[in-house]
């Protein structure tokens, strides 16, 4: 199994997107470890291709031209990685927010993955996916999956709800190693490893998101596996370690 990190681009977000317990935004008390670009939080946007030697499963697809102009570069990333789109037969979403699903369609309106045979959406978000007008031609092709389901011999889904109702982590195992592709478990790595109680404004259920984050951080640290995050700084892959008060992330 080979996993390739693919950068769709980046998005700059206001600091108020970070929320402390009690739904309190940061002001002058923003911790100094948080890196800002022109006063904004810069989030990498990553997708991940899992190659079993025959076909490729793509976890998330970026945003195409559905959001910011700094995003939508997945096709270039695939070309740079020498991954032919025709080999991508399965696309699975961690959740259905726009920066994860719109890459199904290219900016010119064509299909991003012409040989797509399986389109997998968390069951709890299937109706949400089918409400996205731009992706109408994929609505009937979408198949639901549940937490704990295996997508193949080496990929298992893990419930990680909170950021969204069906938010899902994918556990990939091969040759004695494990990788958790965990979607939007962490948005701001300079802060949320050290202080996992810090939530994100767009979390559908912030308390549930906090609980899922703590559970996945503990799983990653205690099992010494790798993690891959949609918004970890590109390439977005590394290991998690416990500290006295929280966790820390070491990129590969």
PDB file of C-alpha atoms in Angstrom, residues 3-7 44-48 179-183 186 189 193 226-240 249-252:
ATOM      1  CA  UNK A   3      -0.438   6.596   0.443  1.00  0.00           C
ATOM      2  CA  UNK A   4       0.195   9.912  -1.298  1.00  0.00           C
ATOM      3  CA  UNK A   5      -0.640  13.310   0.165  1.00  0.00           C
ATOM      4  CA  UNK A   6      -2.216  15.655  -2.390  1.00  0.00           C
ATOM      5  CA  UNK A   7      -2.477  19.383  -1.670  1.00  0.00           C
ATOM      6  CA  UNK A  44      -3.675  23.612   4.210  1.00  0.00           C
ATOM      7  CA  UNK A  45      -6.310  21.571   2.331  1.00  0.00           C
ATOM      8  CA  UNK A  46      -5.182  17.991   1.679  1.00  0.00           C
ATOM      9  CA  UNK A  47      -6.586  14.833   0.130  1.00  0.00           C
ATOM     10  CA  UNK A  48      -5.008  11.373   0.275  1.00  0.00           C
ATOM     11  CA  UNK A 179      -2.279   5.378   9.245  1.00  0.00           C
ATOM     12  CA  UNK A 180      -5.347   7.275  10.468  1.00  0.00           C
ATOM     13  CA  UNK A 181      -6.713   9.588   7.779  1.00  0.00           C
ATOM     14  CA  UNK A 182      -8.811  11.719  10.083  1.00  0.00           C
ATOM     15  CA  UNK A 183     -10.286  14.541   8.013  1.00  0.00           C
ATOM     16  CA  UNK A 186      -7.589  19.154  13.807  1.00  0.00           C
ATOM     17  CA  UNK A 189      -2.187  22.142  14.420  1.00  0.00           C
ATOM     18  CA  UNK A 193      -2.677  19.277  19.694  1.00  0.00           C
ATOM     19  CA  UNK A 226       0.762   7.741  11.695  1.00  0.00           C
ATOM     20  CA  UNK A 227      -1.965  10.323  11.165  1.00  0.00           C
ATOM     21  CA  UNK A 228      -2.950  12.266   8.056  1.00  0.00           C
ATOM     22  CA  UNK A 229      -5.117  15.356   8.295  1.00  0.00           C
ATOM     23  CA  UNK A 230      -7.027  17.427   5.787  1.00  0.00           C
ATOM     24  CA  UNK A 231      -5.844  20.647   7.446  1.00  0.00           C
ATOM     25  CA  UNK A 232      -2.483  19.675   8.887  1.00  0.00           C
ATOM     26  CA  UNK A 233       0.311  21.631   7.231  1.00  0.00           C
ATOM     27  CA  UNK A 234       1.095  19.961   3.896  1.00  0.00           C
ATOM     28  CA  UNK A 235       1.900  17.128   3.459  1.00  0.00           C
ATOM     29  CA  UNK A 236      -0.177  16.682   6.597  1.00  0.00           C
ATOM     30  CA  UNK A 237       1.278  13.379   7.810  1.00  0.00           C
ATOM     31  CA  UNK A 238       3.071  12.624  11.068  1.00  0.00           C
ATOM     32  CA  UNK A 239       2.888  11.078  14.519  1.00  0.00           C
ATOM     33  CA  UNK A 240       1.179  12.131  17.734  1.00  0.00           C
ATOM     34  CA  UNK A 249       2.551  16.498  16.578  1.00  0.00           C
ATOM     35  CA  UNK A 250       5.749  15.575  14.759  1.00  0.00           C
ATOM     36  CA  UNK A 251       5.456  15.772  10.969  1.00  0.00           C
ATOM     37  CA  UNK A 252       7.239  13.241   8.805  1.00  0.00           C
TER      38      UNK A 252
END
